[in-house]
Amino acid sequence: SKDYADAIYYLGLCYKYTSKNQEAIEQFELLESISPDYWAWYHYEVGSAQTDLGNYDAAVTAYDKFLAKFPKDPTRIGFHHQA
């Protein structure tokens, strides 16, 4: 549910930063399916996880999504999900 998008994002981060890259990717894919307009940073995390797994083509795809969605105007960049 879109109501849990933040929880899915943070679960993905927890998996990513405990070297559970495949689990992280699965959470970020779920996030994309339920909330495609979610803050773009998760695409960067997918790229990082794919790189860690040696899936370089998938990493490039994720980084391209990140670059396409992330605001290019620095005045529009907010610290959306940082505590």
Short mmCIF file of C-alpha atoms in Angstrom, two decimals:
data_model
loop_
_atom_site.label_atom_id
_atom_site.label_comp_id
_atom_site.label_asym_id
_atom_site.label_seq_id
_atom_site.Cartn_x
_atom_site.Cartn_y
_atom_site.Cartn_z
CA SER A 1 0.00 0.00 0.00
CA LYS A 2 1.15 3.55 -0.68
CA ASP A 3 0.61 4.22 3.01
CA TYR A 4 3.69 2.14 3.73
CA ALA A 5 6.01 3.55 1.06
CA ASP A 6 8.35 5.09 3.65
CA ALA A 7 8.52 1.80 5.56
CA ILE A 8 9.39 -0.09 2.38
CA TYR A 9 12.06 2.50 1.51
CA TYR A 10 13.68 2.23 4.92
CA LEU A 11 13.47 -1.56 4.92
CA GLY A 12 15.26 -1.52 1.58
CA LEU A 13 17.93 0.73 3.06
CA CYS A 14 18.33 -1.59 6.04
CA TYR A 15 18.86 -4.52 3.70
CA LYS A 16 21.27 -2.52 1.53
CA TYR A 17 23.42 -1.36 4.41
CA THR A 18 23.61 -4.83 5.92
CA SER A 19 24.87 -6.25 2.59
CA LYS A 20 21.59 -7.99 1.77
CA ASN A 21 21.58 -6.49 -1.69
CA GLN A 22 19.08 -8.82 -3.38
CA GLU A 23 16.56 -8.26 -0.59
CA ALA A 24 17.12 -4.51 -0.89
CA ILE A 25 16.48 -4.59 -4.63
CA GLU A 26 13.25 -6.52 -4.05
CA GLN A 27 12.02 -3.87 -1.60
CA PHE A 28 12.92 -1.02 -3.93
CA GLU A 29 11.15 -2.78 -6.83
CA LEU A 30 8.08 -3.12 -4.61
CA LEU A 31 8.36 0.57 -3.76
CA GLU A 32 8.50 1.48 -7.45
CA SER A 33 5.43 -0.65 -8.18
CA ILE A 34 3.27 0.95 -5.47
CA SER A 35 4.64 4.49 -5.56
CA PRO A 36 6.42 5.26 -8.87
CA ASP A 37 6.72 8.95 -8.01
CA TYR A 38 8.47 8.31 -4.70
CA TRP A 39 11.62 10.31 -3.96
CA ALA A 40 14.16 9.30 -6.66
CA TRP A 41 17.02 8.45 -4.31
CA TYR A 42 15.94 4.80 -4.08
CA HIS A 43 17.01 4.35 -7.72
CA TYR A 44 20.53 5.29 -6.65
CA GLU A 45 20.38 2.67 -3.91
CA VAL A 46 19.25 0.06 -6.45
CA GLY A 47 22.21 0.99 -8.64
CA SER A 48 24.56 0.62 -5.70
CA ALA A 49 23.08 -2.77 -4.74
CA GLN A 50 23.29 -4.00 -8.34
CA THR A 51 26.92 -2.87 -8.50
CA ASP A 52 27.68 -4.76 -5.31
CA LEU A 53 26.17 -7.87 -6.90
CA GLY A 54 28.19 -7.40 -10.10
CA ASN A 55 25.08 -6.67 -12.19
CA TYR A 56 26.57 -3.68 -13.97
CA ASP A 57 24.00 -3.34 -16.77
CA ALA A 58 21.18 -3.30 -14.20
CA ALA A 59 23.16 -0.77 -12.15
CA VAL A 60 23.47 1.55 -15.14
CA THR A 61 19.73 1.27 -15.75
CA ALA A 62 19.01 2.20 -12.14
CA TYR A 63 21.43 5.13 -12.20
CA ASP A 64 19.84 6.36 -15.45
CA LYS A 65 16.41 6.30 -13.75
CA PHE A 66 17.88 8.22 -10.83
CA LEU A 67 19.37 10.88 -13.09
CA ALA A 68 16.14 11.21 -15.07
CA LYS A 69 14.00 11.71 -11.96
CA PHE A 70 16.28 13.65 -9.66
CA PRO A 71 15.77 17.43 -9.85
CA LYS A 72 18.47 19.18 -11.80
CA ASP A 73 17.74 22.51 -10.17
CA PRO A 74 19.66 22.57 -6.86
CA THR A 75 17.06 24.87 -5.31
CA ARG A 76 14.49 22.06 -5.65
CA ILE A 77 16.52 19.42 -3.86
CA GLY A 78 15.15 18.78 -0.41
CA PHE A 79 16.26 16.46 2.28
CA HIS A 80 13.01 14.57 1.98
CA HIS A 81 13.73 11.41 3.91
CA GLN A 82 16.61 12.32 6.13
CA ALA A 83 16.14 12.36 9.86
#
